Amino acid sequence: MSSKPPSSSSLSLPSSLSTALTTSDAFLTRLTLLLSTPRTADILLMTLTYTLRLLSSLTTALTTPARLSLLPIALLKPLSHILSPTSPLLRFQSSSTTLAKLIDDARTFTRLWGLLSIYAGAKRTLSSPPSSPLLLTIRCIQILFGGVFQGCENVGYLASRGVIRLKGGDKAVKGLYLWSARAWMGSVGLEMVRLGVEGLEVRRRKIEERGVEEMGGKEEGEGEKEVLSEVEAEVEAEAEAQRKKVEAKWWRDMRVNAAWMPVTVHYSLEEGFLGQGAVAVLGLVPALTALREVWGAST
């Protein structure tokens, strides 16, 4: 006696489970795409390491004796098992700090061949230089700063791992990292200058275009303006959309570099001036900005 094959309705999954599986599949597919290229993988790792640093900093701040002394005595006893050295909270704090350092080490290692990218950028600048002499000068100095940053970091990293030996030992390694950060600071500062120059140029063009439009309107006279054709209207709409896109990118780049600037100054000083929590918050601004961009592009 043959049995009937199960109907499609009997094999269908509950709608909630089907939605969860579809969402998970889309997320994992995007994640796979992002991890498949060095640039996007580095963005993911950068976001993760600054997130871990922030969580570690918050956990440390919440469990410091100074903060605990502000709590009522009635609350200290129930919290004693949470704040013990073997508590999950403090174990998480230790583990997140260790993982963040491991990710930092991995990202530094993958930047060892970053000089090749700087060389490629220099070639692109020579083949297609900026039209403005000022912007060309800024770009050339940025390339120089990039070479100093990457060269000092490479030598310092390899020396800290015992691959090469330096006469000054740990002191020489620390000095190389400081000069690497100072070159990074210089590059970020110049990028903000470049953005300022470009912003002024865009503003000047807007004023000129507005003046031309107003003059054209006066010449036509009231009631004599021609109605734009559909093609002209579409071209104008595309131009306006492009202007908004350029303006949004300008603000995004300025926001990112404004967040990086205090971080670079912090690492350029021997003792620094920011806490790890502040570094994490500032680092998350460019990290999340870049992640949002590449995440949207991975659809």
Coordinates of N, CA and C in Angstrom, one line a residue, residues 35-229:
L35 N 33.9 40.2 4.6 CA 35.1 39.5 5.0 C 35.9 39.0 3.9
S36 N 35.4 39.1 2.6 CA 36.1 38.5 1.5 C 37.2 39.5 0.9
T37 N 37.2 40.8 1.3 CA 38.1 41.7 0.8 C 38.9 42.3 2.0
P38 N 40.2 42.6 1.9 CA 41.0 43.1 3.0 C 40.4 44.5 3.6
R39 N 40.0 45.4 2.7 CA 39.5 46.7 3.2 C 38.3 46.6 4.0
T40 N 37.3 45.8 3.5 CA 36.0 45.7 4.3 C 36.2 44.9 5.5
A41 N 37.1 43.9 5.5 CA 37.4 43.1 6.7 C 38.0 43.9 7.7
D42 N 38.9 44.8 7.3 CA 39.6 45.7 8.3 C 38.6 46.7 8.9
I43 N 37.6 47.1 8.1 CA 36.5 48.0 8.7 C 35.7 47.2 9.8
L44 N 35.4 46.0 9.5 CA 34.7 45.2 10.5 C 35.5 45.0 11.7
L45 N 36.8 44.7 11.6 CA 37.7 44.5 12.7 C 37.9 45.8 13.5
M46 N 38.0 46.9 12.8 CA 38.1 48.2 13.5 C 36.9 48.5 14.3
T47 N 35.7 48.2 13.8 CA 34.5 48.5 14.5 C 34.4 47.6 15.7
L48 N 34.8 46.3 15.6 CA 34.8 45.4 16.7 C 35.7 45.8 17.8
T49 N 36.9 46.2 17.4 CA 37.9 46.5 18.4 C 37.6 47.7 19.2
Y50 N 37.0 48.7 18.6 CA 36.6 49.9 19.3 C 35.4 49.7 20.2
T51 N 34.5 48.8 19.7 CA 33.3 48.4 20.5 C 33.8 47.7 21.8
L52 N 34.7 46.7 21.6 CA 35.2 46.0 22.8 C 35.9 46.9 23.7
R53 N 36.7 47.9 23.2 CA 37.4 48.8 24.1 C 36.4 49.7 24.9
L54 N 35.3 50.1 24.2 CA 34.3 50.9 24.9 C 33.6 50.1 26.0
L55 N 33.2 48.8 25.7 CA 32.6 48.0 26.7 C 33.5 47.7 27.9
S56 N 34.8 47.5 27.6 CA 35.8 47.2 28.6 C 36.0 48.5 29.5
S57 N 36.0 49.6 28.8 CA 36.1 50.9 29.6 C 34.9 51.1 30.5
L58 N 33.7 50.9 30.0 CA 32.5 51.1 30.8 C 32.5 50.1 32.0
T59 N 32.9 48.9 31.7 CA 32.9 47.9 32.8 C 33.9 48.3 33.9
T60 N 35.0 48.8 33.5 CA 36.1 49.2 34.4 C 35.6 50.4 35.2
A61 N 34.9 51.3 34.5 CA 34.4 52.5 35.2 C 33.4 52.2 36.2
L62 N 32.5 51.2 35.9 CA 31.4 50.9 36.8 C 31.9 50.1 38.0
T63 N 33.1 49.5 37.9 CA 33.5 48.7 39.0 C 34.7 49.3 39.8
T64 N 35.0 50.5 39.6 CA 36.1 51.2 40.3 C 35.7 51.5 41.8
P65 N 36.6 51.4 42.7 CA 36.2 51.6 44.1 C 35.6 53.0 44.3
A66 N 36.0 54.0 43.6 CA 35.4 55.4 43.7 C 34.0 55.4 43.4
R67 N 33.6 54.6 42.3 CA 32.2 54.6 41.9 C 31.4 53.7 42.9
L68 N 32.0 52.6 43.4 CA 31.3 51.8 44.3 C 31.0 52.4 45.6
S69 N 31.9 53.3 46.0 CA 31.7 54.0 47.3 C 30.5 54.9 47.3
L70 N 30.0 55.3 46.1 CA 28.9 56.1 46.0 C 27.6 55.4 46.2
L71 N 27.6 54.0 46.1 CA 26.4 53.2 46.2 C 26.0 53.0 47.7
P72 N 24.8 52.9 48.0 CA 24.3 52.6 49.4 C 24.9 51.2 49.8
I73 N 25.1 51.1 51.1 CA 25.6 49.9 51.6 C 24.7 48.7 51.4
A74 N 23.4 49.0 51.3 CA 22.4 47.9 51.1 C 22.6 47.3 49.7
L75 N 23.1 48.1 48.8 CA 23.3 47.5 47.4 C 24.6 46.8 47.2
L76 N 25.6 47.1 48.1 CA 26.9 46.5 47.9 C 27.0 45.0 48.2
K77 N 26.2 44.6 49.2 CA 26.2 43.1 49.4 C 25.6 42.3 48.3
P78 N 24.4 42.7 47.7 CA 23.9 41.9 46.5 C 24.9 42.0 45.3
L79 N 25.7 43.1 45.2 CA 26.5 43.2 44.1 C 27.9 42.6 44.3
S80 N 28.2 42.1 45.5 CA 29.5 41.6 45.9 C 29.9 40.4 45.0
H81 N 28.9 39.5 44.7 CA 29.2 38.3 43.9 C 29.5 38.7 42.4
I82 N 28.8 39.8 42.0 CA 29.0 40.3 40.6 C 30.4 40.9 40.4
L83 N 30.9 41.6 41.5 CA 32.1 42.3 41.4 C 33.3 41.5 41.9
S84 N 33.1 40.3 42.3 CA 34.2 39.4 42.7 C 35.2 39.2 41.5
P85 N 36.5 38.8 41.8 CA 37.4 38.6 40.7 C 37.0 37.5 39.8
T86 N 36.2 36.6 40.2 CA 35.8 35.5 39.3 C 34.4 35.7 38.7
S87 N 33.8 36.9 38.9 CA 32.5 37.1 38.4 C 32.5 37.2 36.8
P88 N 31.4 36.9 36.2 CA 31.3 36.9 34.7 C 31.6 38.3 34.2
L89 N 31.2 39.4 34.9 CA 31.4 40.8 34.5 C 32.8 41.1 34.3
L90 N 33.6 40.8 35.4 CA 35.0 41.1 35.3 C 35.8 40.2 34.4
R91 N 35.3 38.9 34.3 CA 35.9 38.1 33.3 C 35.7 38.6 31.9
F92 N 34.5 39.1 31.6 CA 34.2 39.7 30.3 C 35.1 40.9 30.1
Q93 N 35.3 41.7 31.1 CA 36.2 42.9 30.9 C 37.6 42.5 30.5
S94 N 38.1 41.5 31.2 CA 39.4 41.0 30.9 C 39.5 40.4 29.5
S95 N 38.5 39.6 29.2 CA 38.5 38.9 27.8 C 38.3 39.9 26.7
S96 N 37.5 41.0 26.9 CA 37.3 41.9 25.8 C 38.5 42.8 25.6
T97 N 39.3 43.1 26.7 CA 40.5 43.8 26.5 C 41.5 43.0 25.8
T98 N 41.6 41.7 26.1 CA 42.6 40.8 25.5 C 42.2 40.6 24.0
L99 N 41.0 40.5 23.7 CA 40.5 40.3 22.3 C 40.8 41.6 21.5
A100 N 40.5 42.7 22.1 CA 40.8 44.0 21.4 C 42.3 44.1 21.0
K101 N 43.2 43.8 21.9 CA 44.6 43.8 21.7 C 45.0 42.8 20.6
L102 N 44.4 41.7 20.6 CA 44.6 40.7 19.5 C 44.2 41.2 18.2
I103 N 43.0 41.8 18.1 CA 42.6 42.4 16.8 C 43.5 43.5 16.4
D104 N 43.9 44.4 17.3 CA 44.9 45.4 17.0 C 46.1 44.9 16.4
D105 N 46.6 43.8 17.0 CA 47.8 43.2 16.5 C 47.6 42.6 15.1
A106 N 46.5 42.0 14.8 CA 46.2 41.4 13.5 C 46.1 42.5 12.5
R107 N 45.4 43.7 12.8 CA 45.3 44.8 11.9 C 46.7 45.4 11.6
T108 N 47.5 45.5 12.6 CA 48.9 46.1 12.4 C 49.7 45.2 11.4
F109 N 49.5 43.9 11.6 CA 50.2 42.9 10.8 C 49.8 43.1 9.3
T110 N 48.5 43.2 9.1 CA 48.0 43.3 7.7 C 48.3 44.6 7.1
R111 N 48.8 45.6 7.9 CA 49.3 46.9 7.3 C 50.7 46.8 6.9
L112 N 51.4 45.7 7.1 CA 52.8 45.7 6.8 C 53.1 46.0 5.4
W113 N 52.2 45.6 4.5 CA 52.4 45.9 3.1 C 51.6 47.1 2.7
G114 N 51.3 48.0 3.6 CA 50.6 49.2 3.3 C 51.4 50.2 2.5
L115 N 52.7 50.1 2.5 CA 53.6 50.9 1.7 C 53.2 50.7 0.2
L116 N 52.8 49.5 -0.2 CA 52.4 49.3 -1.6 C 51.2 50.1 -2.0
S117 N 50.3 50.2 -1.1 CA 49.1 51.0 -1.3 C 49.4 52.5 -1.4
I118 N 50.4 52.9 -0.6 CA 50.8 54.3 -0.6 C 51.5 54.6 -2.0
Y119 N 52.3 53.6 -2.4 CA 53.0 53.8 -3.7 C 52.0 53.8 -4.9
A120 N 50.9 53.0 -4.8 CA 49.9 53.0 -5.8 C 49.2 54.4 -5.8
G121 N 48.9 54.9 -4.6 CA 48.3 56.2 -4.5 C 49.1 57.3 -5.1
A122 N 50.5 57.2 -4.9 CA 51.4 58.2 -5.4 C 51.4 58.2 -7.0
K123 N 51.3 57.0 -7.5 CA 51.2 56.8 -9.0 C 49.9 57.4 -9.5
R124 N 48.8 57.2 -8.8 CA 47.6 57.8 -9.3 C 47.6 59.3 -9.2
T125 N 48.3 59.9 -8.2 CA 48.4 61.3 -8.1 C 49.2 61.9 -9.3
L126 N 50.3 61.2 -9.6 CA 51.2 61.6 -10.7 C 50.4 61.5 -12.1
S127 N 49.7 60.5 -12.3 CA 49.0 60.3 -13.5 C 47.7 61.2 -13.7
S128 N 47.1 61.5 -12.5 CA 45.9 62.4 -12.6 C 46.0 63.3 -11.4
P129 N 46.9 64.4 -11.5 CA 47.0 65.3 -10.3 C 45.8 66.2 -10.2
P130 N 45.6 66.7 -9.0 CA 44.5 67.7 -8.7 C 44.8 69.0 -9.6
S131 N 43.7 69.6 -10.0 CA 43.9 70.8 -10.8 C 44.5 72.0 -10.1
S132 N 44.2 72.0 -8.8 CA 44.7 73.2 -8.0 C 46.1 72.9 -7.5
P133 N 47.0 73.8 -7.6 CA 48.4 73.6 -7.1 C 48.4 73.4 -5.6
L134 N 47.5 74.1 -4.9 CA 47.5 73.9 -3.4 C 47.0 72.5 -3.1
L135 N 46.0 72.0 -3.7 CA 45.5 70.6 -3.4 C 46.6 69.6 -3.8
L136 N 47.4 69.9 -4.9 CA 48.4 68.9 -5.3 C 49.5 68.9 -4.3
T137 N 49.9 70.1 -3.7 CA 50.9 70.2 -2.7 C 50.4 69.4 -1.4
I138 N 49.2 69.6 -1.0 CA 48.6 68.9 0.1 C 48.7 67.4 -0.1
R139 N 48.3 67.0 -1.3 CA 48.3 65.5 -1.6 C 49.7 64.9 -1.5
C140 N 50.7 65.6 -2.1 CA 52.1 65.2 -2.1 C 52.6 65.0 -0.6
I141 N 52.3 66.0 0.2 CA 52.8 66.0 1.6 C 52.1 64.8 2.4
Q142 N 50.8 64.6 2.0 CA 50.1 63.5 2.6 C 50.7 62.2 2.3
I143 N 51.1 62.0 1.0 CA 51.8 60.8 0.6 C 53.1 60.6 1.4
L144 N 53.8 61.7 1.6 CA 55.1 61.6 2.4 C 54.8 61.2 3.8
F145 N 53.7 61.9 4.4 CA 53.3 61.5 5.8 C 52.9 60.0 5.9
G146 N 52.2 59.6 4.8 CA 51.8 58.2 4.8 C 52.9 57.2 4.8
G147 N 54.0 57.6 4.0 CA 55.2 56.7 4.0 C 55.9 56.7 5.3
V148 N 56.0 57.9 6.0 CA 56.6 57.9 7.3 C 55.8 57.1 8.3
F149 N 54.5 57.3 8.3 CA 53.6 56.5 9.2 C 53.8 55.1 9.0
Q150 N 53.7 54.6 7.8 CA 53.7 53.1 7.6 C 55.1 52.6 7.8
G151 N 56.1 53.3 7.4 CA 57.5 52.8 7.6 C 57.8 52.7 9.1
C152 N 57.5 53.8 9.9 CA 57.8 53.7 11.3 C 57.0 52.6 12.0
E153 N 55.8 52.5 11.6 CA 54.9 51.4 12.2 C 55.5 50.0 11.9
N154 N 55.8 49.8 10.6 CA 56.4 48.5 10.2 C 57.6 48.1 11.0
V155 N 58.6 49.1 11.1 CA 59.8 48.8 11.8 C 59.6 48.6 13.3
G156 N 58.7 49.4 13.9 CA 58.4 49.3 15.3 C 57.7 48.0 15.6
Y157 N 56.8 47.6 14.7 CA 56.0 46.4 14.9 C 57.0 45.1 14.8
L158 N 57.8 45.1 13.8 CA 58.7 44.0 13.6 C 59.7 43.9 14.7
A159 N 60.2 45.1 15.2 CA 61.1 45.1 16.3 C 60.5 44.6 17.6
S160 N 59.2 45.0 17.8 CA 58.5 44.6 19.1 C 58.3 43.1 19.1
R161 N 58.3 42.5 17.9 CA 58.1 41.0 17.8 C 59.4 40.2 17.7
G162 N 60.5 41.0 17.8 CA 61.8 40.3 17.8 C 62.3 39.9 16.4
V163 N 61.6 40.4 15.3 CA 62.0 40.0 14.0 C 63.3 40.8 13.6
I164 N 63.3 42.1 14.0 CA 64.5 42.9 13.8 C 65.0 43.4 15.1
R165 N 66.2 43.8 15.2 CA 66.8 44.4 16.5 C 67.1 45.8 16.3
L166 N 66.8 46.6 17.3 CA 67.1 48.1 17.3 C 68.0 48.3 18.5
K167 N 68.9 49.3 18.3 CA 69.9 49.6 19.4 C 69.2 50.1 20.7
G168 N 68.1 50.9 20.5 CA 67.5 51.5 21.7 C 66.5 50.5 22.4
G169 N 66.3 49.4 21.8 CA 65.3 48.4 22.4 C 63.9 48.9 22.5
D170 N 63.2 48.8 23.6 CA 61.9 49.2 23.8 C 61.7 50.7 23.6
K171 N 62.7 51.4 24.0 CA 62.6 52.9 23.9 C 62.6 53.3 22.5
A172 N 63.4 52.6 21.6 CA 63.4 52.9 20.2 C 62.1 52.6 19.5
V173 N 61.5 51.4 20.0 CA 60.2 51.0 19.4 C 59.1 52.0 19.8
K174 N 59.1 52.5 21.0 CA 58.1 53.5 21.4 C 58.3 54.8 20.6
G175 N 59.5 55.2 20.4 CA 59.8 56.3 19.6 C 59.3 56.2 18.2
L176 N 59.5 55.0 17.6 CA 59.0 54.8 16.2 C 57.4 54.9 16.2
Y177 N 56.8 54.3 17.2 CA 55.3 54.4 17.2 C 54.8 55.8 17.4
L178 N 55.6 56.6 18.2 CA 55.2 58.0 18.4 C 55.3 58.8 17.1
W179 N 56.4 58.6 16.3 CA 56.6 59.3 15.1 C 55.6 58.8 14.0
S180 N 55.2 57.5 14.1 CA 54.2 57.0 13.2 C 52.9 57.7 13.5
A181 N 52.5 57.9 14.7 CA 51.3 58.6 15.1 C 51.3 60.0 14.7
R182 N 52.5 60.7 14.8 CA 52.6 62.1 14.5 C 52.5 62.3 13.0
A183 N 53.0 61.3 12.2 CA 52.8 61.4 10.7 C 51.3 61.2 10.4
W184 N 50.6 60.3 11.1 CA 49.2 60.1 11.0 C 48.4 61.4 11.3
M185 N 48.8 62.0 12.4 CA 48.2 63.3 12.8 C 48.4 64.4 11.7
G186 N 49.6 64.4 11.1 CA 49.8 65.4 10.1 C 49.0 65.1 8.9
S187 N 48.8 63.9 8.5 CA 48.0 63.5 7.4 C 46.5 63.9 7.6
V188 N 46.0 63.6 8.8 CA 44.6 63.9 9.1 C 44.4 65.4 9.1
G189 N 45.4 66.2 9.7 CA 45.3 67.6 9.7 C 45.2 68.2 8.3
L190 N 46.1 67.7 7.4 CA 46.1 68.1 6.0 C 44.8 67.7 5.3
E191 N 44.2 66.6 5.6 CA 43.0 66.2 5.0 C 41.9 67.1 5.4
M192 N 41.9 67.6 6.6 CA 40.9 68.6 7.0 C 41.1 69.9 6.3
V193 N 42.4 70.3 6.1 CA 42.7 71.5 5.3 C 42.2 71.3 3.8
R194 N 42.4 70.1 3.3 CA 41.9 69.9 1.9 C 40.4 70.0 1.8
L195 N 39.7 69.4 2.8 CA 38.3 69.5 2.8 C 37.8 70.9 3.0
G196 N 38.5 71.7 3.8 CA 38.2 73.1 3.9 C 38.3 73.9 2.6
V197 N 39.4 73.6 1.9 CA 39.6 74.2 0.6 C 38.5 73.8 -0.4
E198 N 38.2 72.5 -0.5 CA 37.2 72.1 -1.4 C 35.8 72.6 -1.0
G199 N 35.5 72.8 0.3 CA 34.3 73.3 0.8 C 34.1 74.8 0.3
L200 N 35.2 75.6 0.4 CA 35.2 76.9 0.0 C 34.9 77.0 -1.5
E201 N 35.6 76.1 -2.3 CA 35.4 76.1 -3.7 C 33.9 75.8 -4.1
V202 N 33.4 74.8 -3.4 CA 31.9 74.4 -3.7 C 31.0 75.6 -3.4
R203 N 31.3 76.3 -2.3 CA 30.5 77.4 -1.9 C 30.6 78.5 -2.9
R204 N 31.8 78.8 -3.4 CA 32.0 79.8 -4.4 C 31.2 79.5 -5.7
R205 N 31.2 78.2 -6.1 CA 30.5 77.8 -7.3 C 29.0 78.0 -7.1
K206 N 28.5 77.7 -5.9 CA 27.1 77.9 -5.6 C 26.7 79.3 -5.7
I207 N 27.5 80.2 -5.2 CA 27.2 81.7 -5.3 C 27.2 82.1 -6.7
E208 N 28.2 81.7 -7.5 CA 28.2 82.0 -8.9 C 27.0 81.5 -9.7
E209 N 26.6 80.3 -9.4 CA 25.4 79.7 -10.1 C 24.2 80.4 -9.7
R210 N 24.1 80.8 -8.5 CA 22.9 81.5 -8.0 C 22.8 82.9 -8.7
G211 N 24.0 83.5 -8.8 CA 24.0 84.9 -9.5 C 23.6 84.8 -10.9
V212 N 24.1 83.7 -11.6 CA 23.8 83.5 -13.0 C 22.3 83.3 -13.2
E213 N 21.7 82.5 -12.3 CA 20.2 82.2 -12.3 C 19.4 83.5 -12.1
E214 N 19.8 84.3 -11.1 CA 19.1 85.5 -10.9 C 19.2 86.5 -12.0
M215 N 20.4 86.6 -12.6 CA 20.5 87.5 -13.8 C 19.7 87.0 -15.0
G216 N 19.7 85.7 -15.2 CA 18.9 85.2 -16.3 C 17.4 85.4 -16.1
G217 N 17.0 85.3 -14.8 CA 15.6 85.6 -14.5 C 15.2 87.0 -14.8
K218 N 16.1 88.0 -14.5 CA 15.8 89.4 -14.7 C 15.7 89.7 -16.2
E219 N 16.6 89.1 -17.0 CA 16.6 89.3 -18.4 C 15.3 88.8 -19.1
E220 N 14.8 87.7 -18.6 CA 13.6 87.1 -19.2 C 12.4 88.0 -18.9
G221 N 12.4 88.6 -17.7 CA 11.2 89.4 -17.4 C 10.1 88.5 -16.7
E222 N 9.3 89.1 -16.0 CA 8.2 88.5 -15.3 C 7.2 87.9 -16.3
G223 N 6.9 86.6 -16.2 CA 5.9 85.9 -17.0 C 6.5 85.5 -18.3
E224 N 7.8 85.7 -18.6 CA 8.4 85.3 -19.9 C 9.3 84.1 -19.7
K225 N 9.4 83.6 -18.6 CA 10.3 82.4 -18.3 C 9.8 81.2 -19.1
E226 N 10.6 80.6 -19.8 CA 10.2 79.4 -20.5 C 10.0 78.2 -19.5
V227 N 9.1 77.4 -19.8 CA 8.8 76.2 -19.0 C 9.8 75.1 -19.4
L228 N 10.6 74.6 -18.5 CA 11.6 73.6 -18.8 C 10.9 72.3 -19.4
S229 N 11.6 71.8 -20.4 CA 11.1 70.5 -20.9 C 11.4 69.4 -20.0

